[in-house]
mmCIF file of C-alpha atoms in Angstrom:
data_model
loop_
_atom_site.group_PDB
_atom_site.id
_atom_site.type_symbol
_atom_site.label_atom_id
_atom_site.label_comp_id
_atom_site.label_asym_id
_atom_site.label_seq_id
_atom_site.Cartn_x
_atom_site.Cartn_y
_atom_site.Cartn_z
ATOM 1 C CA MET A 514 34.250 -42.135 -4.624
ATOM 2 C CA SER A 515 33.647 -44.425 -1.662
ATOM 3 C CA THR A 516 34.946 -47.957 -1.475
ATOM 4 C CA ASN A 517 33.609 -50.441 1.040
ATOM 5 C CA LEU A 518 36.436 -52.773 1.920
ATOM 6 C CA PRO A 519 35.785 -56.076 3.664
ATOM 7 C CA GLU A 520 36.701 -56.238 7.314
ATOM 8 C CA THR A 521 39.775 -58.389 7.901
ATOM 9 C CA VAL A 522 41.322 -59.909 10.982
ATOM 10 C CA VAL A 523 45.100 -59.959 11.114
ATOM 11 C CA GLU A 524 46.280 -63.232 12.615
ATOM 12 C CA ALA A 525 49.991 -62.491 13.089
ATOM 13 C CA PRO A 526 51.417 -59.104 12.193
ATOM 14 C CA ALA A 527 54.871 -59.072 10.622
ATOM 15 C CA ALA A 528 56.112 -56.322 12.909
ATOM 16 C CA ARG A 529 54.123 -55.298 15.939
ATOM 17 C CA PRO A 530 54.262 -51.580 16.719
ATOM 18 C CA ALA A 531 55.115 -50.631 20.283
ATOM 19 C CA LEU A 532 52.038 -50.053 22.404
ATOM 20 C CA PRO A 533 51.765 -46.671 24.072
ATOM 21 C CA ALA A 534 52.450 -46.693 27.793
ATOM 22 C CA LEU A 535 49.192 -45.878 29.532
ATOM 23 C CA PRO A 536 49.266 -44.873 33.180
ATOM 24 C CA ALA A 537 47.305 -47.194 35.450
ATOM 25 C CA PRO A 538 44.840 -45.542 37.819
ATOM 26 C CA PRO A 539 46.391 -45.254 41.317
ATOM 27 C CA ARG A 540 43.681 -47.452 42.855
ATOM 28 C CA VAL A 541 44.481 -50.311 40.467
ATOM 29 C CA VAL A 542 48.191 -50.087 41.262
ATOM 30 C CA ASP A 543 47.485 -49.945 45.010
ATOM 31 C CA ASP A 544 45.066 -52.885 44.832
ATOM 32 C CA LEU A 545 47.522 -54.999 42.853
ATOM 33 C CA THR A 546 50.398 -54.130 45.181
ATOM 34 C CA ARG A 547 48.307 -54.969 48.258
ATOM 35 C CA ASP A 548 47.067 -58.269 46.773
ATOM 36 C CA LEU A 549 50.558 -59.393 45.738
ATOM 37 C CA THR A 550 52.013 -58.411 49.129
ATOM 38 C CA HIS A 551 49.394 -60.447 50.999
ATOM 39 C CA ALA A 552 49.677 -63.405 48.622
ATOM 40 C CA ALA A 553 53.489 -63.451 48.965
ATOM 41 C CA ALA A 554 53.172 -63.310 52.772
ATOM 42 C CA ALA A 555 50.809 -66.313 52.664
ATOM 43 C CA VAL A 556 53.309 -68.252 50.528
ATOM 44 C CA ARG A 557 56.131 -67.466 52.981
ATOM 45 C CA ALA A 558 53.985 -68.525 55.954
ATOM 46 C CA ALA A 559 53.005 -71.797 54.272
ATOM 47 C CA SER A 560 56.638 -72.496 53.366
ATOM 48 C CA ARG A 561 57.650 -72.174 57.032
ATOM 49 C CA GLY A 562 54.864 -74.558 58.050
ATOM 50 C CA GLY A 563 56.934 -77.642 57.163
ATOM 51 C CA ARG A 564 54.821 -78.713 54.220
ATOM 52 C CA SER A 565 56.450 -80.991 51.717
ATOM 53 C CA GLY A 566 55.627 -82.476 48.337
ATOM 54 C CA GLY A 567 54.509 -79.324 46.561
ATOM 55 C CA ASP A 568 55.343 -75.794 45.568
ATOM 56 C CA LEU A 569 53.559 -72.512 46.063
ATOM 57 C CA ALA A 570 53.950 -69.493 43.829
ATOM 58 C CA VAL A 571 52.301 -66.121 43.311
ATOM 59 C CA ALA A 572 51.427 -65.099 39.763
ATOM 60 C CA ALA A 573 49.730 -61.949 38.483
ATOM 61 C CA TYR A 574 47.652 -62.434 35.357
ATOM 62 C CA THR A 575 45.209 -60.205 33.546
ATOM 63 C CA ALA A 576 41.614 -61.199 34.275
ATOM 64 C CA VAL A 577 39.131 -60.876 31.422
ATOM 65 C CA VAL A 578 35.513 -61.200 32.573
ATOM 66 C CA CYS A 579 32.913 -62.092 29.935
ATOM 67 C CA THR A 580 29.251 -61.858 30.959
ATOM 68 C CA GLY A 581 26.082 -63.101 29.315
ATOM 69 C CA ARG A 582 22.417 -63.682 30.058
ATOM 70 C CA SER A 583 22.909 -67.389 29.410
ATOM 71 C CA ALA A 584 25.763 -69.828 29.805
ATOM 72 C CA ALA A 585 26.077 -70.095 26.027
ATOM 73 C CA ARG A 586 26.220 -66.303 25.618
ATOM 74 C CA ALA A 587 28.974 -65.921 28.241
ATOM 75 C CA LEU A 588 31.023 -68.611 26.469
ATOM 76 C CA GLU A 589 30.393 -66.925 23.100
ATOM 77 C CA GLU A 590 31.652 -63.624 24.545
ATOM 78 C CA ALA A 591 34.799 -65.348 25.836
ATOM 79 C CA ALA A 592 35.403 -66.955 22.430
ATOM 80 C CA ALA A 593 34.865 -63.615 20.683
ATOM 81 C CA TRP A 594 37.386 -61.949 22.989
ATOM 82 C CA CYS A 595 39.945 -64.693 22.290
ATOM 83 C CA ARG A 596 39.500 -64.177 18.544
ATOM 84 C CA GLN A 597 40.218 -60.464 18.989
ATOM 85 C CA ALA A 598 43.322 -61.156 21.118
ATOM 86 C CA PRO A 599 45.075 -64.003 19.257
ATOM 87 C CA GLU A 600 48.369 -63.446 21.136
ATOM 88 C CA ALA A 601 46.725 -63.943 24.534
ATOM 89 C CA GLU A 602 47.625 -67.154 26.330
ATOM 90 C CA VAL A 603 44.719 -68.427 28.449
ATOM 91 C CA HIS A 604 46.074 -69.964 31.650
ATOM 92 C CA SER A 605 42.815 -70.776 33.394
ATOM 93 C CA LEU A 606 39.162 -69.929 33.502
ATOM 94 C CA ALA A 607 36.551 -69.668 36.204
ATOM 95 C CA TRP A 608 32.822 -70.031 35.843
ATOM 96 C CA ALA A 609 30.146 -68.250 37.913
ATOM 97 C CA ARG A 610 26.399 -67.859 37.940
ATOM 98 C CA VAL A 611 25.564 -64.657 39.786
ATOM 99 C CA PRO A 612 22.373 -62.738 40.635
ATOM 100 C CA GLY A 613 21.271 -60.408 37.861
ATOM 101 C CA HIS A 614 19.234 -57.208 37.829
ATOM 102 C CA ARG A 615 16.173 -58.988 39.321
ATOM 103 C CA ASP A 616 15.813 -61.707 41.960
ATOM 104 C CA ASP A 617 14.633 -64.273 39.408
ATOM 105 C CA VAL A 618 17.341 -63.471 36.815
ATOM 106 C CA PHE A 619 20.920 -64.677 36.768
ATOM 107 C CA GLU A 620 24.015 -63.638 34.831
ATOM 108 C CA TYR A 621 26.722 -66.010 33.756
ATOM 109 C CA ARG A 622 30.401 -65.067 33.905
ATOM 110 C CA VAL A 623 33.483 -66.642 32.408
ATOM 111 C CA THR A 624 36.691 -65.195 33.861
ATOM 112 C CA LEU A 625 39.836 -65.875 31.827
ATOM 113 C CA ALA A 626 43.284 -65.537 33.413
ATOM 114 C CA VAL A 627 45.510 -64.513 30.494
ATOM 115 C CA SER A 628 48.968 -63.218 29.710
ATOM 116 C CA PHE A 629 50.529 -61.697 26.638
ATOM 117 C CA PRO A 630 53.991 -62.322 25.190
ATOM 118 C CA ASP A 631 56.886 -60.177 26.361
ATOM 119 C CA GLN A 632 57.458 -57.415 23.815
ATOM 120 C CA GLU A 633 61.217 -57.994 23.757
ATOM 121 C CA THR A 634 61.480 -61.785 23.805
ATOM 122 C CA GLY A 635 58.076 -62.870 22.516
ATOM 123 C CA GLU A 636 57.888 -65.431 25.344
ATOM 124 C CA HIS A 637 54.768 -65.859 27.465
ATOM 125 C CA SER A 638 55.102 -65.512 31.211
ATOM 126 C CA GLY A 639 53.665 -68.011 33.624
ATOM 127 C CA ASP A 640 52.790 -71.660 33.217
ATOM 128 C CA THR A 641 51.401 -72.857 29.963
ATOM 129 C CA HIS A 642 50.937 -76.300 28.515
ATOM 130 C CA HIS A 643 54.201 -75.857 26.615
ATOM 131 C CA ALA A 644 56.306 -74.057 29.234
ATOM 132 C CA ARG A 645 60.048 -74.670 29.311
ATOM 133 C CA ARG A 646 61.988 -75.028 32.539
#
């Protein structure tokens, strides 16, 4: 006997199981390390430059890139991703129109900078609209 159950989306699980630790490819780790090292060096150099009235910081967020053949489709893809990752905190987004597979065709990209809550504390890292000091 086969039963077709409706598909459900879980909004907030009662107890979240621990995610398996997946090794990152060496190139990704090297790229991230290089980027953070250079960004931190730029912050240190700017701090020594005698600037005042502002702060500089380096933050590493996950970038989610959603692509579509139209602006509306790229935004729909970003919204669909957010629905599938309800714990993600979107910190910023970037918009781009880039050349597609032909000279007369363009793709549209929405890049979301996101973070996820710490598994131990449940707190989000980085700046959010409700961050505490």
